[in-house]
mmCIF file of C-alpha atoms in Angstrom:
data_model
loop_
_atom_site.group_PDB
_atom_site.id
_atom_site.type_symbol
_atom_site.label_atom_id
_atom_site.label_comp_id
_atom_site.label_asym_id
_atom_site.label_seq_id
_atom_site.Cartn_x
_atom_site.Cartn_y
_atom_site.Cartn_z
ATOM 1 C CA MET R 1 -43.932 -226.782 10.739
ATOM 2 C CA ASP R 2 -47.715 -227.262 10.770
ATOM 3 C CA ARG R 3 -49.525 -225.459 13.574
ATOM 4 C CA VAL R 4 -52.017 -228.337 13.881
ATOM 5 C CA ALA R 5 -50.832 -231.931 13.369
ATOM 6 C CA GLN R 6 -52.377 -235.406 13.436
ATOM 7 C CA PRO R 7 -51.580 -237.088 16.779
ATOM 8 C CA LEU R 8 -50.457 -240.696 17.115
ATOM 9 C CA ARG R 9 -53.070 -242.908 18.782
ATOM 10 C CA ARG R 10 -52.329 -245.901 21.004
ATOM 11 C CA THR R 11 -54.390 -248.136 18.730
ATOM 12 C CA ASP R 12 -52.142 -247.177 15.795
ATOM 13 C CA ILE R 13 -48.946 -248.304 17.507
ATOM 14 C CA TYR R 14 -47.445 -251.753 17.265
ATOM 15 C CA GLU R 15 -45.066 -252.805 19.981
ATOM 16 C CA THR R 16 -42.238 -253.095 17.463
ATOM 17 C CA GLU R 17 -42.781 -249.459 16.412
ATOM 18 C CA LEU R 18 -42.648 -247.861 19.820
ATOM 19 C CA ALA R 19 -39.233 -246.271 19.320
ATOM 20 C CA VAL R 20 -35.945 -246.485 17.473
ATOM 21 C CA PRO R 21 -33.175 -247.065 20.061
ATOM 22 C CA GLY R 22 -30.758 -244.138 20.256
ATOM 23 C CA ARG R 23 -32.789 -241.992 17.862
ATOM 24 C CA SER R 24 -36.440 -241.724 18.821
ATOM 25 C CA GLU R 25 -38.713 -242.222 21.763
ATOM 26 C CA LEU R 26 -42.444 -242.403 22.317
ATOM 27 C CA VAL R 27 -43.874 -239.754 24.648
ATOM 28 C CA ARG R 28 -47.386 -239.855 26.087
ATOM 29 C CA LEU R 29 -49.123 -236.514 25.568
ATOM 30 C CA ARG R 30 -52.455 -237.430 27.149
ATOM 31 C CA ARG R 31 -54.616 -240.526 27.486
ATOM 32 C CA GLY R 32 -54.381 -242.512 24.245
ATOM 33 C CA THR R 33 -52.318 -239.826 22.464
ATOM 34 C CA TYR R 34 -48.584 -240.082 21.796
ATOM 35 C CA GLN R 35 -45.716 -238.267 20.130
ATOM 36 C CA ARG R 36 -42.866 -240.112 18.465
ATOM 37 C CA THR R 37 -39.926 -237.751 18.893
ATOM 38 C CA ASP R 38 -36.614 -237.677 17.077
ATOM 39 C CA ILE R 39 -34.196 -237.035 19.939
ATOM 40 C CA THR R 40 -31.584 -235.661 17.532
ATOM 41 C CA ARG R 41 -33.771 -232.601 16.857
ATOM 42 C CA GLN R 42 -33.617 -229.296 18.722
ATOM 43 C CA HIS R 43 -35.699 -229.194 21.897
ATOM 44 C CA TRP R 44 -37.793 -226.291 20.620
ATOM 45 C CA GLU R 45 -38.632 -228.219 17.445
ATOM 46 C CA ILE R 46 -39.890 -231.125 19.564
ATOM 47 C CA ALA R 47 -41.908 -228.679 21.690
ATOM 48 C CA GLN R 48 -43.475 -227.110 18.576
ATOM 49 C CA GLU R 49 -44.458 -230.531 17.288
ATOM 50 C CA ARG R 50 -45.911 -231.479 20.684
ATOM 51 C CA HIS R 51 -48.085 -228.370 20.728
ATOM 52 C CA ALA R 52 -49.285 -229.015 17.162
ATOM 53 C CA LEU R 53 -50.194 -232.588 18.130
ATOM 54 C CA LEU R 54 -52.150 -231.378 21.165
ATOM 55 C CA LEU R 55 -54.116 -229.008 18.933
ATOM 56 C CA GLY R 56 -54.716 -231.951 16.606
ATOM 57 C CA ALA R 57 -56.056 -233.952 19.551
ATOM 58 C CA VAL R 58 -58.445 -231.112 20.443
ATOM 59 C CA SER R 59 -59.757 -231.167 16.871
ATOM 60 C CA ASP R 60 -59.933 -234.967 16.502
ATOM 61 C CA GLU R 61 -61.662 -235.542 19.824
ATOM 62 C CA GLY R 62 -64.070 -232.647 19.336
ATOM 63 C CA LEU R 63 -63.260 -231.258 22.773
ATOM 64 C CA ASP R 64 -65.670 -228.592 23.917
ATOM 65 C CA GLY R 65 -64.191 -225.115 24.208
ATOM 66 C CA VAL R 66 -62.473 -222.304 22.338
ATOM 67 C CA VAL R 67 -58.693 -222.342 21.928
ATOM 68 C CA GLY R 68 -57.242 -219.281 23.654
ATOM 69 C CA TRP R 69 -54.209 -217.668 25.231
ATOM 70 C CA GLU R 70 -50.786 -218.582 23.778
ATOM 71 C CA SER R 71 -52.154 -221.400 21.615
ATOM 72 C CA ALA R 72 -54.403 -218.819 19.953
ATOM 73 C CA VAL R 73 -51.418 -216.495 19.480
ATOM 74 C CA LEU R 74 -49.655 -219.169 17.430
ATOM 75 C CA LEU R 75 -52.776 -219.961 15.412
ATOM 76 C CA HIS R 76 -53.098 -216.267 14.519
ATOM 77 C CA GLY R 77 -49.529 -216.371 13.178
ATOM 78 C CA GLY R 78 -47.880 -214.767 16.194
ATOM 79 C CA ARG R 79 -44.949 -215.712 18.421
ATOM 80 C CA THR R 80 -44.670 -216.620 22.091
ATOM 81 C CA LEU R 81 -41.778 -216.222 24.524
ATOM 82 C CA THR R 82 -41.534 -220.001 24.799
ATOM 83 C CA VAL R 83 -43.438 -222.776 23.050
ATOM 84 C CA PRO R 84 -46.598 -223.472 25.085
ATOM 85 C CA GLY R 85 -46.491 -226.794 26.885
ATOM 86 C CA LYS R 86 -50.268 -226.993 26.953
ATOM 87 C CA VAL R 87 -53.408 -225.919 25.121
ATOM 88 C CA ASP R 88 -55.821 -223.563 26.893
ATOM 89 C CA LEU R 89 -59.528 -224.083 26.201
ATOM 90 C CA ILE R 90 -62.140 -221.518 27.220
ATOM 91 C CA ARG R 91 -65.646 -222.674 28.102
ATOM 92 C CA SER R 92 -68.686 -220.888 29.441
ATOM 93 C CA HIS R 93 -69.437 -223.548 32.070
ATOM 94 C CA HIS R 94 -67.640 -225.781 34.568
ATOM 95 C CA SER R 95 -67.412 -229.504 33.935
ATOM 96 C CA SER R 96 -66.111 -232.617 35.628
ATOM 97 C CA GLY R 97 -62.887 -232.074 33.705
ATOM 98 C CA LEU R 98 -62.024 -229.288 36.130
ATOM 99 C CA ARG R 99 -62.437 -231.458 39.223
ATOM 100 C CA ARG R 100 -59.627 -233.996 38.742
ATOM 101 C CA PRO R 101 -61.586 -237.068 39.885
ATOM 102 C CA PRO R 102 -59.916 -240.107 41.539
ATOM 103 C CA THR R 103 -58.476 -242.754 39.240
ATOM 104 C CA ARG R 104 -58.395 -246.541 39.357
ATOM 105 C CA ARG R 105 -54.695 -246.465 40.263
ATOM 106 C CA ASP R 106 -55.164 -243.723 42.847
ATOM 107 C CA PRO R 107 -58.714 -243.879 44.250
ATOM 108 C CA GLU R 108 -57.753 -241.558 47.125
ATOM 109 C CA ARG R 109 -56.379 -238.833 44.857
ATOM 110 C CA PRO R 110 -57.581 -235.433 46.125
ATOM 111 C CA SER R 111 -59.234 -232.943 43.824
ATOM 112 C CA ALA R 112 -57.048 -230.169 42.433
ATOM 113 C CA ARG R 113 -58.919 -227.433 44.285
ATOM 114 C CA SER R 114 -58.516 -229.186 47.648
ATOM 115 C CA LEU R 115 -54.737 -228.825 47.304
ATOM 116 C CA GLY R 116 -54.836 -225.066 47.860
ATOM 117 C CA PRO R 117 -53.874 -222.281 45.431
ATOM 118 C CA SER R 118 -50.257 -223.345 44.853
ATOM 119 C CA GLY R 119 -51.151 -227.024 44.536
ATOM 120 C CA HIS R 120 -53.991 -226.193 42.180
ATOM 121 C CA ARG R 121 -51.639 -224.171 39.947
ATOM 122 C CA ARG R 122 -49.084 -226.995 40.021
ATOM 123 C CA VAL R 123 -51.647 -229.583 38.932
ATOM 124 C CA LEU R 124 -52.992 -227.342 36.160
ATOM 125 C CA GLY R 125 -49.437 -226.700 34.968
ATOM 126 C CA GLN R 126 -48.960 -230.431 34.434
ATOM 127 C CA ARG R 127 -52.064 -230.862 32.301
ATOM 128 C CA PRO R 128 -51.641 -230.916 28.524
ATOM 129 C CA ILE R 129 -55.082 -229.337 28.095
ATOM 130 C CA VAL R 130 -56.276 -226.741 30.619
ATOM 131 C CA ARG R 131 -59.837 -225.442 30.711
ATOM 132 C CA HIS R 132 -60.842 -221.949 31.824
ATOM 133 C CA CYS R 133 -64.377 -220.861 32.580
ATOM 134 C CA TYR R 134 -65.607 -217.472 31.339
ATOM 135 C CA THR R 135 -67.959 -216.179 28.680
ATOM 136 C CA LEU R 136 -66.988 -215.130 25.159
ATOM 137 C CA GLY R 137 -69.130 -213.129 22.770
ATOM 138 C CA GLU R 138 -69.968 -214.579 19.363
ATOM 139 C CA HIS R 139 -67.846 -211.868 17.715
ATOM 140 C CA GLU R 140 -64.872 -212.965 19.850
ATOM 141 C CA VAL R 141 -64.629 -216.444 18.290
ATOM 142 C CA VAL R 142 -63.204 -217.253 14.851
ATOM 143 C CA THR R 143 -62.335 -220.490 13.050
ATOM 144 C CA ILE R 144 -58.713 -221.256 12.143
ATOM 145 C CA GLU R 145 -57.662 -224.604 10.654
ATOM 146 C CA GLY R 146 -60.941 -226.169 11.758
ATOM 147 C CA LEU R 147 -60.577 -225.035 15.383
ATOM 148 C CA ARG R 148 -62.680 -222.484 17.239
ATOM 149 C CA VAL R 149 -60.218 -219.833 18.396
ATOM 150 C CA THR R 150 -60.508 -216.522 20.238
ATOM 151 C CA SER R 151 -60.343 -213.548 17.876
ATOM 152 C CA LEU R 152 -57.050 -211.699 17.611
ATOM 153 C CA GLU R 153 -58.357 -208.810 19.703
ATOM 154 C CA ARG R 154 -59.730 -211.087 22.442
ATOM 155 C CA THR R 155 -56.549 -213.177 22.384
ATOM 156 C CA LEU R 156 -54.486 -210.035 22.942
ATOM 157 C CA GLU R 157 -56.745 -208.944 25.798
ATOM 158 C CA ASP R 158 -56.659 -212.356 27.507
ATOM 159 C CA CYS R 159 -52.888 -212.733 27.170
ATOM 160 C CA ALA R 160 -52.310 -209.232 28.524
ATOM 161 C CA ARG R 161 -54.536 -209.985 31.532
ATOM 162 C CA PHE R 162 -53.791 -213.568 32.452
ATOM 163 C CA LEU R 163 -50.226 -214.426 31.385
ATOM 164 C CA PRO R 164 -47.132 -213.485 33.396
ATOM 165 C CA ALA R 165 -45.885 -210.054 32.307
ATOM 166 C CA ASP R 166 -42.916 -211.338 30.281
ATOM 167 C CA ARG R 167 -45.037 -213.754 28.256
ATOM 168 C CA ALA R 168 -47.843 -211.199 28.019
ATOM 169 C CA LEU R 169 -45.778 -208.477 26.332
ATOM 170 C CA ALA R 170 -44.116 -210.943 23.952
ATOM 171 C CA ALA R 171 -47.551 -212.163 22.849
ATOM 172 C CA ALA R 172 -48.997 -208.640 22.620
ATOM 173 C CA ASP R 173 -46.108 -207.329 20.494
ATOM 174 C CA SER R 174 -46.491 -210.266 18.150
ATOM 175 C CA LEU R 175 -50.265 -209.972 17.807
ATOM 176 C CA VAL R 176 -50.235 -206.222 17.191
ATOM 177 C CA ALA R 177 -47.584 -206.801 14.505
ATOM 178 C CA VAL R 178 -49.854 -209.364 12.824
ATOM 179 C CA ALA R 179 -52.863 -207.042 13.038
ATOM 180 C CA ALA R 180 -50.884 -204.082 11.677
ATOM 181 C CA GLY R 181 -49.367 -206.111 8.829
ATOM 182 C CA ALA R 182 -45.834 -205.286 9.978
ATOM 183 C CA GLY R 183 -44.132 -208.334 8.452
ATOM 184 C CA ARG R 184 -40.371 -208.793 8.635
ATOM 185 C CA CYS R 185 -39.465 -205.393 7.147
ATOM 186 C CA PRO R 186 -41.890 -202.745 8.463
ATOM 187 C CA TRP R 187 -39.486 -199.825 8.128
ATOM 188 C CA GLY R 188 -40.702 -198.422 4.812
ATOM 189 C CA ARG R 189 -44.329 -198.538 6.001
ATOM 190 C CA ARG R 190 -43.759 -197.391 9.550
ATOM 191 C CA PRO R 191 -46.441 -194.635 9.722
ATOM 192 C CA GLU R 192 -49.085 -196.955 8.265
ATOM 193 C CA VAL R 193 -48.110 -199.850 10.543
ATOM 194 C CA GLU R 194 -48.094 -197.680 13.667
ATOM 195 C CA ALA R 195 -51.477 -196.145 12.749
ATOM 196 C CA ARG R 196 -53.056 -199.605 12.504
ATOM 197 C CA ALA R 197 -51.448 -200.581 15.799
ATOM 198 C CA ALA R 198 -52.870 -197.448 17.439
ATOM 199 C CA ASP R 199 -56.368 -198.419 16.263
ATOM 200 C CA LEU R 200 -56.002 -201.869 17.831
ATOM 201 C CA ARG R 201 -54.616 -200.352 21.034
ATOM 202 C CA ARG R 202 -57.658 -198.085 21.380
ATOM 203 C CA GLN R 203 -59.977 -201.026 20.740
ATOM 204 C CA VAL R 204 -58.389 -203.187 23.451
ATOM 205 C CA GLU R 205 -58.214 -200.265 25.890
ATOM 206 C CA LYS R 206 -61.985 -199.776 25.492
ATOM 207 C CA ALA R 207 -62.549 -203.460 26.258
ATOM 208 C CA LEU R 208 -60.362 -203.186 29.370
ATOM 209 C CA ALA R 209 -62.238 -200.086 30.519
ATOM 210 C CA ARG R 210 -65.396 -202.210 30.674
ATOM 211 C CA ARG R 211 -63.574 -204.661 32.978
ATOM 212 C CA ARG R 212 -62.439 -202.147 35.558
ATOM 213 C CA GLY R 213 -61.634 -203.865 38.847
ATOM 214 C CA GLU R 214 -61.438 -207.346 37.350
ATOM 215 C CA ARG R 215 -58.456 -209.673 37.577
ATOM 216 C CA GLY R 216 -55.403 -208.710 35.512
ATOM 217 C CA VAL R 217 -56.698 -205.393 34.170
ATOM 218 C CA ARG R 218 -53.922 -203.303 35.744
ATOM 219 C CA GLN R 219 -51.222 -205.430 34.128
ATOM 220 C CA ALA R 220 -53.125 -205.543 30.841
ATOM 221 C CA ARG R 221 -53.248 -201.747 30.623
ATOM 222 C CA ALA R 222 -49.488 -201.576 31.110
ATOM 223 C CA VAL R 223 -48.896 -204.277 28.495
ATOM 224 C CA VAL R 224 -51.173 -202.629 25.923
ATOM 225 C CA ALA R 225 -49.528 -199.245 26.520
ATOM 226 C CA ALA R 226 -46.061 -200.765 26.021
ATOM 227 C CA MET R 227 -46.724 -203.005 23.011
ATOM 228 C CA THR R 228 -45.298 -202.157 19.588
ATOM 229 C CA PRO R 229 -45.735 -203.691 16.122
ATOM 230 C CA LEU R 230 -42.048 -203.078 15.349
ATOM 231 C CA SER R 231 -40.543 -205.759 17.584
ATOM 232 C CA GLN R 232 -38.934 -208.440 15.420
ATOM 233 C CA SER R 233 -38.405 -211.063 18.125
ATOM 234 C CA VAL R 234 -39.771 -212.054 21.507
ATOM 235 C CA TRP R 235 -36.368 -211.318 23.053
ATOM 236 C CA GLU R 236 -36.511 -207.712 21.874
ATOM 237 C CA SER R 237 -39.910 -207.533 23.574
ATOM 238 C CA GLU R 238 -38.486 -208.995 26.772
ATOM 239 C CA LEU R 239 -35.567 -206.565 26.833
ATOM 240 C CA ARG R 240 -37.926 -203.606 26.408
ATOM 241 C CA ARG R 241 -40.092 -204.952 29.230
ATOM 242 C CA LEU R 242 -37.094 -205.162 31.542
ATOM 243 C CA CYS R 243 -36.218 -201.543 30.800
ATOM 244 C CA LEU R 244 -39.738 -200.326 31.545
ATOM 245 C CA ALA R 245 -40.112 -202.512 34.632
ATOM 246 C CA TYR R 246 -36.907 -201.132 36.181
ATOM 247 C CA GLY R 247 -37.144 -197.448 35.336
ATOM 248 C CA ILE R 248 -34.865 -197.328 32.292
ATOM 249 C CA VAL R 249 -36.009 -195.108 29.427
ATOM 250 C CA ALA R 250 -37.630 -197.395 26.858
ATOM 251 C CA PRO R 251 -35.411 -198.033 23.824
ATOM 252 C CA GLU R 252 -36.624 -197.262 20.312
ATOM 253 C CA PRO R 253 -37.437 -200.481 18.431
ATOM 254 C CA GLN R 254 -35.948 -200.819 14.953
ATOM 255 C CA MET R 255 -34.043 -197.553 15.372
ATOM 256 C CA PRO R 256 -32.705 -196.253 12.017
ATOM 257 C CA VAL R 257 -28.958 -195.588 11.967
ATOM 258 C CA ARG R 258 -27.349 -193.848 8.993
ATOM 259 C CA THR R 259 -23.838 -195.005 8.199
ATOM 260 C CA ARG R 260 -21.395 -194.719 5.306
ATOM 261 C CA ALA R 261 -22.443 -198.222 4.267
ATOM 262 C CA GLY R 262 -26.127 -197.275 4.180
ATOM 263 C CA GLU R 263 -29.023 -197.124 6.603
ATOM 264 C CA PHE R 264 -29.436 -199.931 9.129
ATOM 265 C CA TYR R 265 -32.186 -200.641 11.623
ATOM 266 C CA ALA R 266 -30.923 -201.555 15.075
ATOM 267 C CA ASP R 267 -33.017 -203.991 17.097
ATOM 268 C CA LEU R 268 -33.201 -201.478 19.945
ATOM 269 C CA GLY R 269 -31.475 -198.183 20.581
ATOM 270 C CA TRP R 270 -31.144 -194.963 22.534
ATOM 271 C CA ARG R 271 -30.168 -192.279 20.024
ATOM 272 C CA GLU R 272 -29.423 -189.646 22.654
ATOM 273 C CA ALA R 273 -27.006 -192.004 24.416
ATOM 274 C CA ARG R 274 -25.545 -193.292 21.116
ATOM 275 C CA LEU R 275 -26.221 -196.846 22.272
ATOM 276 C CA VAL R 276 -27.477 -199.757 20.164
ATOM 277 C CA VAL R 277 -28.554 -203.187 21.421
ATOM 278 C CA GLU R 278 -28.773 -206.225 19.154
ATOM 279 C CA VAL R 279 -30.405 -209.446 20.355
ATOM 280 C CA ASP R 280 -29.004 -212.540 18.667
ATOM 281 C CA GLY R 281 -31.000 -215.751 18.480
ATOM 282 C CA ALA R 282 -30.117 -219.185 17.120
ATOM 283 C CA VAL R 283 -32.675 -218.762 14.322
ATOM 284 C CA LYS R 284 -30.485 -216.089 12.730
ATOM 285 C CA TYR R 285 -27.779 -218.678 12.106
ATOM 286 C CA GLN R 286 -29.826 -221.632 10.897
ATOM 287 C CA ASP R 287 -29.467 -221.272 7.126
ATOM 288 C CA ASP R 288 -25.904 -220.049 6.542
ATOM 289 C CA ALA R 289 -24.179 -219.341 9.834
ATOM 290 C CA GLU R 290 -20.861 -218.188 8.354
ATOM 291 C CA ARG R 291 -22.416 -215.748 5.897
ATOM 292 C CA THR R 292 -24.796 -214.425 8.560
ATOM 293 C CA LEU R 293 -21.915 -213.871 10.978
ATOM 294 C CA ARG R 294 -19.865 -211.974 8.366
ATOM 295 C CA ALA R 295 -22.822 -209.732 7.518
ATOM 296 C CA GLN R 296 -23.430 -209.140 11.217
ATOM 297 C CA GLN R 297 -19.812 -208.088 11.809
ATOM 298 C CA TRP R 298 -19.856 -205.762 8.786
ATOM 299 C CA ARG R 299 -23.092 -204.166 9.990
ATOM 300 C CA GLU R 300 -21.737 -203.740 13.513
ATOM 301 C CA ARG R 301 -18.551 -202.034 12.249
ATOM 302 C CA ALA R 302 -20.619 -199.640 10.147
ATOM 303 C CA ILE R 303 -22.828 -198.706 13.109
ATOM 304 C CA SER R 304 -19.788 -198.310 15.378
ATOM 305 C CA ASP R 305 -18.092 -196.051 12.822
ATOM 306 C CA ALA R 306 -21.223 -193.879 12.895
ATOM 307 C CA GLY R 307 -20.523 -193.190 16.575
ATOM 308 C CA PHE R 308 -22.708 -195.765 18.321
ATOM 309 C CA LEU R 309 -21.701 -198.304 20.935
ATOM 310 C CA VAL R 310 -23.108 -201.724 20.002
ATOM 311 C CA ILE R 311 -23.971 -204.248 22.717
ATOM 312 C CA ARG R 312 -25.037 -207.772 21.831
ATOM 313 C CA PHE R 313 -27.187 -209.959 24.053
ATOM 314 C CA THR R 314 -28.106 -213.599 23.554
ATOM 315 C CA PRO R 315 -31.531 -214.901 24.611
ATOM 316 C CA GLU R 316 -29.811 -216.667 27.508
ATOM 317 C CA ALA R 317 -28.421 -213.322 28.688
ATOM 318 C CA VAL R 318 -31.809 -211.612 28.382
ATOM 319 C CA CYS R 319 -33.270 -214.358 30.589
ATOM 320 C CA ASP R 320 -30.959 -213.102 33.348
ATOM 321 C CA GLY R 321 -32.917 -209.900 33.761
ATOM 322 C CA SER R 322 -30.959 -208.421 36.671
ATOM 323 C CA TRP R 323 -27.658 -208.808 34.797
ATOM 324 C CA VAL R 324 -29.068 -207.128 31.673
ATOM 325 C CA VAL R 325 -30.503 -204.244 33.703
ATOM 326 C CA ASP R 326 -27.167 -203.704 35.485
ATOM 327 C CA ARG R 327 -25.308 -203.762 32.167
ATOM 328 C CA LEU R 328 -27.595 -201.156 30.622
ATOM 329 C CA ARG R 329 -27.373 -198.948 33.706
ATOM 330 C CA GLY R 330 -23.613 -199.071 33.346
ATOM 331 C CA GLU R 331 -23.746 -197.820 29.744
ATOM 332 C CA LEU R 332 -26.597 -195.289 29.848
ATOM 333 C CA PRO R 333 -26.508 -191.854 31.497
ATOM 334 C CA ARG R 334 -27.896 -191.890 35.006
ATOM 335 C CA THR R 335 -30.760 -189.585 33.975
ATOM 336 C CA MET R 336 -31.988 -192.333 31.625
ATOM 337 C CA THR R 337 -31.988 -195.070 34.267
ATOM 338 C CA GLU R 338 -33.748 -193.432 37.218
ATOM 339 C CA GLY R 339 -37.283 -193.144 35.900
ATOM 340 C CA ALA R 340 -40.411 -194.453 37.594
ATOM 341 C CA PRO R 341 -40.564 -198.236 37.100
ATOM 342 C CA VAL R 342 -43.707 -199.725 35.574
ATOM 343 C CA VAL R 343 -44.246 -202.219 38.386
ATOM 344 C CA ALA R 344 -47.234 -203.772 36.604
ATOM 345 C CA LEU R 345 -44.794 -205.120 33.999
ATOM 346 C CA ARG R 346 -42.801 -207.086 36.564
ATOM 347 C CA THR R 347 -43.270 -210.820 36.927
ATOM 348 C CA ALA R 348 -44.255 -212.324 40.281
ATOM 349 C CA ALA R 349 -40.657 -213.453 40.858
ATOM 350 C CA GLU R 350 -39.339 -209.951 40.135
ATOM 351 C CA ARG R 351 -41.826 -208.411 42.559
ATOM 352 C CA ARG R 352 -40.780 -210.857 45.275
ATOM 353 C CA ARG R 353 -37.093 -210.052 44.760
ATOM 354 C CA ALA R 354 -37.827 -206.326 44.942
ATOM 355 C CA GLY R 355 -39.648 -206.848 48.236
#
C-alpha cells in the first residue's frame, strides 16, 4: 500500500457516489477531505489507507510543518505498534491552528488549552493533524515522497522522548533496523548490523546528552539503550519491553537454536533457561495459512526436540502485559525474574497500577 495517497475531495463527490450500501462508506477525515472505505477489508488496512490519505492532504494543501513522530517512522520504511490515527507536524512557531477557535456551529466553543491538561490532550487526540512547536536544524529535515520529514536520527530521538514507552520502543527498534540495513534475515550479517546499530545509538545518545533535564530524556535514554535492530515485529519489541519494565532478564532477539533439522532463529529466547518465545501475528498467515501453519509446527517440534520449551503468544496476548509477565515468571527461574525493573520503560497506565 502507498505510504502517501491522493485524498478524496468534497468537490469531487457526487451524491450518487457517496457510498455503496453494505460494502463501502464515506468517512470525513478533515474539512473537505474524505475516505471511501471498503468495509469488507481488515480494520488495519483501512487505518493504513486513512493515514496515507492524511499525508496526501498535507502534501496537496501545502500545510506548513515537517512530518514527524510515527508518521515519519512509516515514511522512513519503519513499523509502528499501531497505525497512527493522525499526522504530527512540527513547526518552529505557534499559529492560530493551535488555538482551536470557535466555529459557526459552536460560537461558544472553548479553546483547547482552557480545558486543562487532560482536556487539551483529549482534543489533540481527536485531530487528524496535530502540530507541535519546537525547532529543527536544517540537517534534521529530509524530503521523502515530496514531503518534508524529520531525519531518521531525529525521528528516533523524538519518538523515544515523546511517545508512550510501548510505542517508543517499537518505533526505535524499527528505525534502528532500517538504519542498520537489517532486512528480514539479518542473521548472516549480525556483527555488521549490530555495529551499525551501535553507531546510531551513540549518535542519538550524544543528542540526548545535550538535552539533559528536558522533557522525555529519561525515557529516551532507556529506549535507546534497549533498542535492537534484530527485532522482526513490533510485538517482539513490546514483549522485550515488558520484560525489562518488570525486572525479567531481557530475552535474546533472534536467538539461534541448533536442531537435527537445521538451525532456526527463535523470535526471543533465554538460552540458560532453555525457553523460547514465538510471537504469532495475522500477517504470517496471509499468503498460505495452511502451509505456514505446517512449517510452524515442524519448526516447533524441532526446537522442542533440541531441549527447549516453546511458548507462543498472539499480539492480543502481548497486549495483556500483566498476564504475559506472570506467564514468563512461571516458566523462568526466579533468579531471572527478580532484577531491577527499568521503570522508565513503563507506560503511564503501568506506573499507575504499580502505585
